[in-house]
Amino acid sequence: MLQTALTILSTPVHTVLFPYVWGTTLHAARISLLFNTLSRSSHLTIGANLSGFLLTCWGGSLASHLLLGLYPPQLYLLGPWINYSAVHLVASFLLSSVSIPDLARTNAYLFPLDGLLRANAVLHTLSLLDVPTVNPVLVASPLFHFILGAAVSSGGGLVGGTFSLWTPNWHFSTPPPLRAGQWGIWGTLDIWAGGVVTLVYDALTAHPACAGILSIEPVSVPTARSLAAALMIVLFGLRVLASPRPKPPSKAEEEKKTQ
């Protein structure tokens, strides 16, 4: 099932009308829901809204390419700009006239999608280690693999939260996981989960970086990808279980949202 889902994420939505893969399209839609939830009362200009959204979406991609010494595709391809901007504009228009559930509730409902999309991003980034220009020292380092997975998994959230990109006045502040009340296993899950999933995938595929650390019988790449995605989804699910249950909105809150 997960193998099929990962395959779908790498196929275009429509080869002619919208030739962008489901993975980036669903990622854009999910971040758009998050961004609209956080910025609803901020009254952002179109420029600030779109810029903040794109930086939140691409934080992980930009960070991972920087670590690998590669140019991010956003610098030389129009596709990512069209893909993400179009999805956000359409989603924002649709969400402008409906009541958006609070953040805790959407995170609880959508954790399988969040885990799947996060795992897909990590797995795609790991494929960039095969690019010939990447430093062999980095390719052979399990520590770098962990850092790379953590960066792509959490980069967008860290950039968005650190600079408050969904507010009218961007400003630098303490990264969210380091703030009082946030530090802990579940508060930092977005960071370490990407690194753990990366090392598990390396071990399952017998990557040289894990030689001498974990000695297990390697599995096929599709199986390893599915297991990595399953692990990410389970970790996100455990965070939901460990978090306080979101309270149903009161009638007053519902009326306020619909106004």
Coordinates of C-alpha atoms in Angstrom, one line a residue:
M1 CA 0.0 0.0 0.0
L2 CA 2.7 2.5 1.0
Q3 CA 4.8 1.4 -2.0
T4 CA 1.8 2.3 -4.3
A5 CA 1.3 5.6 -2.4
L6 CA 5.0 6.6 -2.9
T7 CA 4.7 5.7 -6.6
I8 CA 1.7 7.9 -7.0
L9 CA 3.5 10.8 -5.3
S10 CA 6.1 10.7 -8.1
T11 CA 3.5 10.7 -11.0
P12 CA 2.1 13.9 -12.6
V13 CA -1.3 15.2 -11.6
H14 CA -2.1 15.5 -15.3
T15 CA 0.4 15.2 -18.1
V16 CA -1.0 18.2 -20.0
L17 CA -3.1 20.4 -17.7
F18 CA -0.9 20.2 -14.6
P19 CA 2.3 18.3 -15.3
Y20 CA 3.6 18.4 -11.7
V21 CA 3.9 15.4 -9.5
W22 CA 1.4 14.6 -6.7
G23 CA 4.2 14.8 -4.1
T24 CA 4.9 18.5 -4.5
T25 CA 1.3 19.3 -5.2
L26 CA 0.0 17.7 -2.0
H27 CA 2.9 19.2 -0.1
A28 CA 1.9 22.6 -1.4
A29 CA -1.7 22.0 -0.5
R30 CA -0.9 20.8 3.0
I31 CA 1.4 23.8 3.7
S32 CA -1.2 26.1 2.3
L33 CA -3.7 24.8 4.8
L34 CA -1.2 25.4 7.6
F35 CA -0.2 28.8 6.3
N36 CA -3.8 30.0 5.9
T37 CA -4.6 28.8 9.4
L38 CA -1.7 30.7 10.9
S39 CA -2.1 33.9 8.8
R40 CA -5.9 34.2 8.7
S41 CA -5.9 37.2 11.1
S42 CA -2.7 38.8 9.8
H43 CA -4.1 40.5 6.7
L44 CA -1.0 39.9 4.7
T45 CA -0.3 41.6 1.3
I46 CA -0.3 39.2 -1.6
G47 CA 3.5 39.5 -1.9
A48 CA 4.1 38.8 1.8
N49 CA 1.6 35.9 1.7
L50 CA 3.1 34.2 -1.3
S51 CA 6.7 34.8 -0.3
G52 CA 6.2 33.5 3.2
F53 CA 4.4 30.5 1.9
L54 CA 7.1 29.6 -0.6
L55 CA 9.9 30.0 2.0
T56 CA 7.9 27.8 4.4
C57 CA 7.5 25.2 1.6
W58 CA 11.1 25.3 0.4
G59 CA 13.0 25.6 3.6
G60 CA 13.9 22.0 3.7
S61 CA 14.8 21.8 0.0
L62 CA 17.0 24.9 0.1
A63 CA 18.8 23.7 3.3
S64 CA 19.4 20.2 1.9
H65 CA 20.8 21.5 -1.4
L66 CA 23.0 23.9 0.5
L67 CA 24.4 21.1 2.6
L68 CA 25.0 19.0 -0.6
G69 CA 26.7 21.8 -2.4
L70 CA 24.0 21.7 -5.2
Y71 CA 22.0 24.5 -6.8
P72 CA 18.3 24.2 -5.7
P73 CA 15.9 23.7 -8.7
Q74 CA 14.1 26.9 -7.7
L75 CA 17.1 28.8 -9.1
Y76 CA 16.9 27.5 -12.6
L77 CA 13.4 26.0 -13.1
L78 CA 10.0 27.7 -13.4
G79 CA 8.2 24.5 -12.5
P80 CA 8.4 24.7 -8.7
W81 CA 7.3 28.3 -8.8
I82 CA 4.2 27.6 -10.9
N83 CA 3.4 24.4 -9.0
Y84 CA 3.5 25.8 -5.5
S85 CA 2.1 29.3 -6.3
A86 CA -0.9 27.9 -8.3
V87 CA -1.8 25.4 -5.6
H88 CA -1.5 28.1 -2.8
L89 CA -3.6 30.6 -4.7
V90 CA -6.4 28.1 -5.4
A91 CA -6.3 26.7 -1.9
S92 CA -6.3 30.2 -0.4
F93 CA -9.3 31.2 -2.5
L94 CA -11.2 28.0 -1.4
L95 CA -10.3 28.4 2.2
S96 CA -11.2 32.1 2.4
S97 CA -14.9 31.2 2.6
V98 CA -14.9 28.2 4.9
S99 CA -14.1 27.6 8.6
I100 CA -10.6 26.2 9.0
P101 CA -10.1 23.7 11.9
D102 CA -7.5 24.7 14.5
L103 CA -3.9 23.6 14.0
A104 CA -4.0 20.8 16.6
R105 CA -7.1 19.3 15.0
T106 CA -5.7 19.3 11.4
N107 CA -2.4 17.9 12.7
A108 CA -4.2 15.1 14.4
Y109 CA -6.4 14.3 11.4
L110 CA -3.7 14.5 8.7
F111 CA -0.7 12.8 10.4
P112 CA -0.6 9.9 7.9
L113 CA -0.4 12.4 5.0
D114 CA 2.2 14.5 6.9
G115 CA 4.4 11.4 7.6
L116 CA 4.1 10.2 4.0
L117 CA 5.0 13.5 2.5
R118 CA 7.9 14.0 4.9
A119 CA 9.2 10.5 4.1
N120 CA 8.9 11.1 0.4
A121 CA 10.9 14.3 0.7
V122 CA 13.6 12.6 2.7
L123 CA 13.8 9.7 0.2
H124 CA 14.0 12.0 -2.7
T125 CA 16.8 14.0 -1.1
L126 CA 18.8 10.8 -0.4
S127 CA 18.8 10.1 -4.1
L128 CA 20.8 13.3 -4.6
L129 CA 23.7 11.7 -2.8
D130 CA 24.4 9.8 -6.1
V131 CA 25.1 13.1 -7.9
P132 CA 28.8 12.9 -8.9
T133 CA 29.6 16.4 -7.6
V134 CA 28.6 15.7 -4.0
N135 CA 31.7 15.3 -1.8
P136 CA 32.5 11.6 -1.2
V137 CA 33.3 12.4 2.4
L138 CA 29.7 13.5 3.0
V139 CA 28.3 10.5 1.1
A140 CA 30.2 8.1 3.4
S141 CA 29.3 9.9 6.6
P142 CA 26.4 8.5 8.7
L143 CA 26.4 11.8 10.7
F144 CA 25.9 13.8 7.5
H145 CA 23.1 11.5 6.4
F146 CA 21.3 12.1 9.7
I147 CA 21.8 15.9 9.5
L148 CA 20.6 15.9 5.8
G149 CA 17.5 14.0 6.7
A150 CA 16.8 16.3 9.7
A151 CA 17.3 19.3 7.5
V152 CA 14.9 18.3 4.7
S153 CA 12.3 17.1 7.3
S154 CA 12.3 20.2 9.4
G155 CA 13.7 23.0 7.3
G156 CA 10.4 24.6 6.3
G157 CA 8.9 24.6 9.7
L158 CA 12.1 26.0 11.3
V159 CA 12.3 28.8 8.7
G160 CA 8.6 29.7 9.0
G161 CA 8.6 29.6 12.8
T162 CA 11.9 31.3 13.3
F163 CA 11.0 34.3 11.1
S164 CA 7.2 34.3 11.7
L165 CA 6.6 34.2 8.0
W166 CA 2.8 34.2 8.5
T167 CA 2.8 37.6 10.2
P168 CA 2.9 41.1 8.7
N169 CA 6.3 41.9 10.2
W170 CA 8.9 39.1 9.8
H171 CA 11.5 39.0 12.5
F172 CA 14.2 36.7 13.7
S173 CA 13.5 34.8 16.9
T174 CA 14.4 31.6 18.7
P175 CA 13.6 28.5 16.6
P176 CA 10.4 27.0 17.8
P177 CA 11.9 23.7 19.1
L178 CA 14.2 25.6 21.4
R179 CA 11.5 27.7 23.0
A180 CA 10.3 27.1 26.6
G181 CA 7.7 24.4 26.6
Q182 CA 8.6 23.1 23.1
W183 CA 11.9 21.3 23.8
G184 CA 11.4 17.5 24.2
I185 CA 11.0 14.3 22.2
W186 CA 7.7 15.3 20.5
G187 CA 8.5 19.0 20.2
T188 CA 11.6 18.2 18.2
L189 CA 10.1 15.3 16.3
D190 CA 10.2 17.1 12.9
I191 CA 14.0 17.3 13.3
W192 CA 15.2 14.0 14.5
A193 CA 12.5 11.9 12.8
G194 CA 14.0 12.8 9.4
G195 CA 17.5 11.8 10.6
V196 CA 16.3 8.5 12.1
V197 CA 14.3 7.5 9.0
T198 CA 17.4 8.3 6.8
L199 CA 19.6 6.0 8.8
V200 CA 17.0 3.2 8.9
Y201 CA 16.7 3.5 5.1
D202 CA 20.5 3.4 4.7
A203 CA 20.7 0.3 6.9
L204 CA 17.9 -1.5 5.0
T205 CA 19.6 -0.9 1.7
A206 CA 23.1 -1.6 3.0
H207 CA 24.4 1.9 2.2
P208 CA 28.2 2.1 2.7
A209 CA 27.6 4.9 5.2
C210 CA 26.1 2.5 7.6
A211 CA 28.8 -0.2 7.2
G212 CA 30.0 -1.4 10.6
I213 CA 27.1 0.3 12.4
L214 CA 24.2 -1.9 11.6
S215 CA 24.6 -5.3 10.0
I216 CA 21.3 -6.6 8.7
E217 CA 20.2 -8.4 5.6
P218 CA 19.5 -5.8 3.0
V219 CA 16.0 -5.5 1.4
S220 CA 14.9 -4.3 -2.0
V221 CA 14.7 -0.5 -2.5
P222 CA 10.9 -0.4 -2.8
T223 CA 10.6 -2.4 0.4
A224 CA 13.0 -0.1 2.2
R225 CA 11.2 3.0 0.9
S226 CA 7.9 1.6 2.2
L227 CA 9.3 0.7 5.6
A228 CA 10.9 4.2 5.9
A229 CA 7.6 5.8 5.1
A230 CA 5.8 3.5 7.6
L231 CA 8.3 4.5 10.3
M232 CA 7.7 8.2 9.7
I233 CA 3.9 7.8 9.8
V234 CA 4.2 5.8 13.0
L235 CA 6.3 8.5 14.6
F236 CA 3.9 11.2 13.6
G237 CA 1.0 9.1 14.9
L238 CA 2.7 8.6 18.3
R239 CA 3.1 12.3 18.6
V240 CA -0.6 12.7 18.1
L241 CA -1.3 10.1 20.8
A242 CA 1.1 11.8 23.2
S243 CA -0.4 15.3 22.6
P244 CA -3.5 16.5 24.5
R245 CA -6.7 15.9 22.6
P246 CA -7.9 19.0 20.8
K247 CA -11.2 20.3 22.4
P248 CA -14.2 20.7 20.1
P249 CA -14.8 24.4 19.2
S250 CA -17.5 26.1 21.2
K251 CA -20.5 27.6 19.5
A252 CA -19.1 31.1 20.0
E253 CA -15.8 30.1 18.3
E254 CA -17.7 28.5 15.4
E255 CA -19.8 31.7 14.9
K256 CA -16.6 33.8 15.1
K257 CA -14.9 31.7 12.4
T258 CA -17.9 32.0 10.0
Q259 CA -18.1 35.8 10.3

